[in-house]
């Protein structure tokens, strides 16, 4: 499964600059609203030092990291849901993402215009969040009209569950409460899954700061962090300018620059780490001479389900999984020694995959 995140924000907050730096793509960046009309899509490799360690042991022909896909859409402005700017129709481009990353300007610069005339992170966040809520409200309201009649007429359990979930959602959205803060049961969430509601998705605020503030939270960042805590969202502090410079360097120079700046992790590293944590994602590996590869799975998935991530035939014909833990392999030094130590395990379909497991799946073709 490939992780997918949508990048949103007001015009001129550094959204496209950050996207360009993270994905190393050359897209249009301009100091005026709506420079990015069509969505930009970039796929990046998920950083994981364990891949190289495994490659050093298996000497594969290929190394394939897990991937992270970013979708960057046009800047949203106040009134988008009523047709201002480009309207909210472009929000459809991010309905199928796993998480939403909202870039928020947290720096002063007179040379970079602000669509609202001044820097105010909370105001900016509330503009974006309101437009996302209104976009969801339109979908919920339209569906409610249809499902209410069906539920009242048929009394079907599924229709009644969906009706309850949608009524709960409409009430929250009319109060501008994001749906990720509402307590739904599993059946209610399942009934709304196909709608891909934006405010139901995990939310990450990316505080774009100046180079000078990268190692010290300024007042804007502190205010944004307090706001995020109230809605159980996360804040990542990045500097789009620094990320742009890092994107131009090779790995050695990049690491040296991070060291000189006193930054432990790049913006991409922090974003991947935070998103994995929010979504409950982990990594297992397959390893051999053809390739060493990382696979992303959701915590709580069993061996049979994880086999299906590689190919549906693996899941349908699942027999057993040969499993070695990453730590056991690194400590032993090679796969043969792991076997000799009795640490290679044969696991059944109900085995819950653990982060770092190295697997070989047996299945009927």
Coordinates of N, CA, C and O in Angstrom, one line a residue, residues 35-142:
X35 N -1.2 30.1 -8.7 CA -0.1 29.7 -9.6 C -0.2 28.2 -9.9 O 0.2 27.7 -11.0
X36 N -0.8 27.4 -9.0 CA -1.0 26.0 -9.2 C -2.4 25.7 -9.3 O -3.2 25.6 -8.4
X37 N -2.9 25.5 -10.6 CA -4.3 25.3 -10.8 C -4.5 23.8 -10.9 O -5.4 23.3 -10.2
X38 N -3.8 23.1 -11.8 CA -4.0 21.6 -11.8 C -3.2 21.0 -10.7 O -2.1 21.5 -10.3
X39 N -3.6 19.9 -10.2 CA -2.9 19.3 -9.1 C -1.6 18.7 -9.5 O -1.4 18.2 -10.6
X40 N -0.6 18.9 -8.7 CA 0.8 18.3 -8.9 C 0.9 17.0 -8.1 O 0.5 17.0 -6.9
X41 N 1.4 16.0 -8.7 CA 1.6 14.8 -7.9 C 3.1 14.4 -7.9 O 3.8 14.4 -9.0
X42 N 3.6 14.0 -6.8 CA 5.0 13.6 -6.6 C 5.1 12.4 -5.8 O 4.4 12.3 -4.8
X43 N 5.9 11.5 -6.1 CA 6.1 10.2 -5.4 C 7.6 10.2 -4.8 O 8.5 10.4 -5.6
X44 N 7.7 10.0 -3.5 CA 9.0 10.0 -2.9 C 9.3 8.7 -2.2 O 8.3 8.0 -1.9
X45 N 10.5 8.3 -2.0 CA 10.9 7.1 -1.2 C 10.8 7.4 0.2 O 11.2 8.5 0.7
X46 N 10.3 6.5 1.0 CA 10.2 6.6 2.4 C 11.6 6.3 3.0 O 12.1 5.2 2.8
X47 N 12.2 7.2 3.7 CA 13.5 7.0 4.3 C 13.5 5.9 5.3 O 12.6 5.9 6.2
X48 N 14.4 4.9 5.2 CA 14.5 3.8 6.2 C 15.9 3.2 6.1 O 16.2 2.5 5.2
X49 N 16.7 3.4 7.2 CA 18.1 3.0 7.2 C 18.2 1.4 7.2 O 19.2 0.9 6.8
X50 N 17.1 0.8 7.6 CA 17.1 -0.7 7.6 C 17.3 -1.3 6.2 O 17.8 -2.4 6.1
X51 N 16.8 -0.6 5.2 CA 16.9 -1.1 3.9 C 18.3 -1.3 3.4 O 18.7 -2.4 2.9
X52 N 19.2 -0.4 3.7 CA 20.6 -0.5 3.3 C 21.3 -1.5 4.1 O 22.1 -2.3 3.6
X53 N 20.9 -1.7 5.4 CA 21.5 -2.7 6.2 C 21.2 -4.1 5.7 O 22.0 -5.0 5.7
X54 N 19.9 -4.3 5.2 CA 19.5 -5.6 4.6 C 20.2 -5.8 3.3 O 20.6 -6.9 3.0
X55 N 20.4 -4.7 2.5 CA 21.0 -4.8 1.2 C 22.5 -5.2 1.4 O 23.0 -6.0 0.6
X56 N 23.1 -4.8 2.5 CA 24.5 -5.1 2.8 C 24.6 -6.6 3.1 O 25.7 -7.2 2.9
X57 N 23.5 -7.2 3.6 CA 23.6 -8.7 3.9 C 23.2 -9.5 2.7 O 23.7 -10.6 2.5
X58 N 22.2 -9.1 1.9 CA 21.7 -9.9 0.8 C 22.3 -9.6 -0.6 O 22.1 -10.4 -1.5
X59 N 22.9 -8.4 -0.7 CA 23.5 -8.0 -2.0 C 22.5 -8.2 -3.1 O 22.7 -8.8 -4.1
X60 N 21.3 -7.5 -3.0 CA 20.3 -7.6 -4.1 C 20.6 -6.8 -5.3 O 21.4 -5.9 -5.3
X61 N 19.9 -7.2 -6.4 CA 20.1 -6.4 -7.6 C 19.3 -5.1 -7.5 O 19.7 -4.1 -8.2
X62 N 18.3 -5.1 -6.7 CA 17.5 -3.8 -6.6 C 17.2 -3.6 -5.1 O 17.0 -4.6 -4.3
X63 N 17.0 -2.3 -4.7 CA 16.5 -1.9 -3.4 C 15.3 -1.1 -3.7 O 15.3 -0.1 -4.4
X64 N 14.2 -1.5 -3.1 CA 12.9 -0.8 -3.4 C 12.3 -0.3 -2.0 O 11.7 -1.1 -1.3
X65 N 12.4 0.9 -1.7 CA 11.8 1.5 -0.5 C 10.3 1.6 -0.7 O 9.8 1.5 -1.8
X66 N 9.6 1.8 0.4 CA 8.2 2.1 0.4 C 8.1 3.5 -0.2 O 9.0 4.3 -0.2
X67 N 6.9 3.8 -0.7 CA 6.7 5.1 -1.3 C 5.6 6.0 -0.6 O 4.8 5.4 0.1
X68 N 5.8 7.3 -0.8 CA 4.8 8.3 -0.2 C 4.4 9.2 -1.4 O 5.3 9.8 -2.0
X69 N 3.1 9.3 -1.7 CA 2.7 10.1 -2.8 C 2.1 11.4 -2.2 O 1.3 11.4 -1.3
X70 N 2.5 12.5 -2.8 CA 1.9 13.8 -2.4 C 1.1 14.4 -3.6 O 1.5 14.3 -4.7
X71 N 0.0 15.0 -3.2 CA -0.9 15.7 -4.2 C -1.0 17.1 -3.7 O -1.4 17.4 -2.6
X72 N -0.5 18.1 -4.5 CA -0.5 19.5 -4.2 C -1.5 20.2 -5.1 O -1.5 20.1 -6.3
X73 N -2.5 20.8 -4.4 CA -3.6 21.4 -5.2 C -3.5 22.9 -5.1 O -2.7 23.5 -4.3
X74 N -4.3 23.6 -5.8 CA -4.3 25.1 -5.9 C -4.6 25.7 -4.5 O -5.3 25.1 -3.7
X75 N -4.1 26.8 -4.2 CA -4.3 27.5 -2.9 C -5.8 27.8 -2.7 O -6.5 28.2 -3.6
X76 N -6.3 27.5 -1.5 CA -7.7 27.7 -1.2 C -7.8 29.1 -0.6 O -7.0 29.5 0.2
X77 N -8.9 29.8 -1.0 CA -9.1 31.1 -0.4 C -10.5 31.1 0.3 O -11.3 30.2 0.1
X78 N -10.7 32.1 1.1 CA -12.0 32.3 1.8 C -13.1 32.4 0.8 O -13.0 33.1 -0.2
X79 N -14.2 31.6 1.0 CA -15.3 31.7 0.1 C -15.2 30.7 -1.0 O -16.0 30.7 -1.9
X80 N -14.2 29.8 -1.0 CA -14.0 28.8 -2.1 C -15.3 28.0 -2.3 O -15.7 27.7 -3.4
X81 N -15.9 27.6 -1.2 CA -17.1 26.8 -1.3 C -18.3 27.5 -2.0 O -19.2 26.9 -2.4
X82 N -18.2 28.9 -2.0 CA -19.2 29.7 -2.7 C -18.7 30.1 -4.1 O -19.3 31.0 -4.7
X83 N -17.6 29.6 -4.5 CA -17.1 29.9 -5.9 C -16.0 30.9 -5.9 O -15.6 31.3 -7.0
X84 N -15.5 31.4 -4.8 CA -14.4 32.4 -4.8 C -13.2 31.7 -5.3 O -13.0 30.5 -5.1
X85 N -12.3 32.5 -5.9 CA -11.0 31.9 -6.4 C -11.4 30.9 -7.5 O -12.0 31.2 -8.5
X86 N -10.9 29.7 -7.3 CA -11.2 28.6 -8.2 C -12.3 27.8 -7.8 O -12.6 26.7 -8.3
X87 N -13.0 28.2 -6.7 CA -14.1 27.4 -6.1 C -13.5 26.2 -5.4 O -12.3 26.0 -5.3
X88 N -14.3 25.3 -4.9 CA -13.8 24.2 -4.1 C -13.8 22.9 -4.9 O -13.5 21.8 -4.3
X89 N -14.1 22.9 -6.2 CA -14.2 21.7 -7.0 C -12.8 21.0 -7.0 O -12.8 19.7 -7.1
X90 N -11.7 21.7 -6.9 CA -10.4 21.0 -7.0 C -10.1 20.2 -5.7 O -9.2 19.4 -5.7
X91 N -11.0 20.4 -4.7 CA -10.8 19.5 -3.5 C -11.0 18.1 -3.8 O -10.6 17.2 -3.0
X92 N -11.7 17.8 -4.9 CA -11.9 16.4 -5.2 C -10.6 15.7 -5.5 O -10.5 14.4 -5.3
X93 N -9.6 16.4 -5.8 CA -8.2 15.8 -6.1 C -7.6 15.2 -4.8 O -6.7 14.3 -4.9
X94 N -8.1 15.6 -3.6 CA -7.4 15.1 -2.4 C -8.4 14.2 -1.6 O -8.1 13.9 -0.5
X95 N -9.6 13.9 -2.2 CA -10.5 13.1 -1.4 C -10.1 11.7 -1.1 O -10.5 11.1 -0.1
X96 N -9.2 11.2 -1.9 CA -8.7 9.8 -1.7 C -7.4 9.7 -1.0 O -6.8 8.6 -1.0
X97 N -6.9 10.8 -0.4 CA -5.6 10.7 0.3 C -5.8 10.1 1.7 O -6.9 10.1 2.2
X98 N -4.7 9.6 2.3 CA -4.8 9.1 3.6 C -4.7 10.1 4.7 O -5.3 9.9 5.8
X99 N -4.1 11.2 4.4 CA -3.9 12.3 5.4 C -3.8 13.7 4.7 O -3.4 13.7 3.5
X100 N -4.2 14.7 5.4 CA -4.1 16.1 4.8 C -3.0 16.8 5.6 O -3.0 16.9 6.8
X101 N -2.1 17.4 4.8 CA -1.0 18.2 5.3 C -1.3 19.7 5.0 O -1.4 20.0 3.8
X102 N -1.5 20.5 6.0 CA -1.9 21.9 5.8 C -0.7 22.8 6.0 O -0.2 22.9 7.2
X103 N -0.2 23.4 5.0 CA 1.0 24.3 5.2 C 0.5 25.7 5.7 O -0.4 26.3 5.1
X104 N 1.1 26.1 6.7 CA 0.7 27.4 7.4 C 1.9 28.3 7.5 O 3.0 27.9 8.0
X105 N 1.7 29.5 7.0 CA 2.8 30.5 7.0 C 3.0 31.0 8.4 O 2.1 31.5 9.1
X106 N 4.3 30.8 8.9 CA 4.6 31.3 10.3 C 5.9 32.2 10.2 O 6.8 32.0 11.1
X107 N 6.0 33.0 9.2 CA 7.1 33.9 9.1 C 6.7 35.2 8.5 O 5.7 35.3 7.7
X108 N 7.4 36.3 8.8 CA 7.1 37.6 8.2 C 8.1 37.8 7.0 O 9.2 37.5 7.1
X109 N 7.6 38.4 5.9 CA 8.4 38.7 4.8 C 7.6 39.7 3.9 O 6.6 39.3 3.2
X110 N 8.0 41.0 3.9 CA 7.2 42.0 3.2 C 7.3 41.7 1.6 O 6.4 42.2 0.9
X111 N 8.3 41.0 1.2 CA 8.4 40.8 -0.3 C 7.4 39.7 -0.8 O 7.2 39.5 -2.0
X112 N 6.9 38.9 0.2 CA 6.0 37.8 -0.2 C 4.6 38.2 0.2 O 4.3 38.3 1.4
X113 N 3.7 38.4 -0.7 CA 2.4 38.9 -0.4 C 1.6 37.8 0.3 O 1.8 36.6 0.1
X114 N 0.6 38.2 1.2 CA -0.3 37.3 1.8 C -1.7 37.7 1.3 O -2.1 38.8 1.3
X115 N -2.4 36.6 0.9 CA -3.7 36.9 0.3 C -4.7 37.6 1.3 O -5.6 38.2 0.9
X116 N -4.4 37.4 2.6 CA -5.3 38.1 3.6 C -4.7 39.4 4.1 O -5.2 40.0 5.0
X117 N -3.5 39.7 3.6 CA -2.9 41.0 3.9 C -2.0 41.0 5.1 O -1.3 42.0 5.4
X118 N -2.0 40.0 5.9 CA -1.1 39.9 7.1 C -0.9 38.4 7.5 O -1.6 37.5 7.0
X119 N 0.1 38.2 8.3 CA 0.4 36.8 8.8 C -0.3 36.6 10.1 O -0.2 37.3 11.0
X120 N -1.2 35.6 10.0 CA -2.0 35.2 11.2 C -2.3 33.7 11.0 O -3.3 33.3 10.4
X121 N -1.5 32.8 11.6 CA -1.7 31.3 11.4 C -3.1 30.8 11.8 O -3.6 30.0 11.0
X122 N -3.6 31.3 12.9 CA -4.9 30.7 13.3 C -6.0 31.1 12.4 O -6.9 30.3 12.0
X123 N -6.0 32.4 11.9 CA -7.0 32.9 11.0 C -6.9 32.0 9.7 O -7.9 31.6 9.1
X124 N -5.6 31.8 9.2 CA -5.4 31.1 8.0 C -5.9 29.6 8.1 O -6.6 29.1 7.2
X125 N -5.6 29.0 9.2 CA -6.0 27.6 9.5 C -7.6 27.5 9.5 O -8.2 26.6 8.9
X126 N -8.2 28.5 10.1 CA -9.7 28.5 10.2 C -10.3 28.7 8.9 O -11.4 28.2 8.6
X127 N -9.7 29.5 8.0 CA -10.2 29.7 6.7 C -10.2 28.3 5.9 O -11.2 27.9 5.3
X128 N -9.1 27.7 6.0 CA -8.9 26.4 5.3 C -9.9 25.4 5.8 O -10.6 24.7 5.1
X129 N -9.9 25.2 7.2 CA -10.7 24.2 7.8 C -12.2 24.4 7.6 O -13.0 23.5 7.4
X130 N -12.6 25.7 7.5 CA -14.0 26.0 7.2 C -14.4 25.6 5.8 O -15.4 25.0 5.6
X131 N -13.5 25.8 4.8 CA -13.7 25.4 3.5 C -13.8 23.9 3.3 O -14.6 23.4 2.6
X132 N -12.9 23.2 4.1 CA -13.0 21.7 4.0 C -14.3 21.2 4.6 O -14.9 20.3 4.1
X133 N -14.7 21.9 5.7 CA -16.0 21.5 6.4 C -17.2 21.7 5.5 O -18.1 20.9 5.4
X134 N -17.2 22.9 4.8 CA -18.3 23.2 3.9 C -18.3 22.2 2.7 O -19.4 21.9 2.2
X135 N -17.2 21.8 2.2 CA -17.1 20.9 1.1 C -17.7 19.5 1.6 O -18.4 18.9 0.8
X136 N -17.4 19.1 2.8 CA -17.9 17.9 3.4 C -19.4 18.0 3.6 O -20.2 17.1 3.3
X137 N -19.8 19.2 4.1 CA -21.3 19.4 4.4 C -22.1 19.2 3.1 O -23.2 18.7 3.2
X138 N -21.6 19.7 2.0 CA -22.3 19.6 0.7 C -22.6 18.1 0.4 O -23.7 17.7 0.0
X139 N -21.5 17.3 0.6 CA -21.6 15.8 0.3 C -22.6 15.2 1.3 O -23.5 14.4 0.9
X140 N -22.4 15.5 2.5 CA -23.3 14.9 3.6 C -24.7 15.2 3.4 O -25.6 14.4 3.5
X141 N -25.0 16.5 3.1 CA -26.4 17.0 3.0 C -27.1 16.3 1.8 O -28.2 15.9 1.8
X142 N -26.3 16.2 0.7 CA -26.9 15.6 -0.5 C -27.2 14.1 -0.3 O -28.3 13.6 -0.8

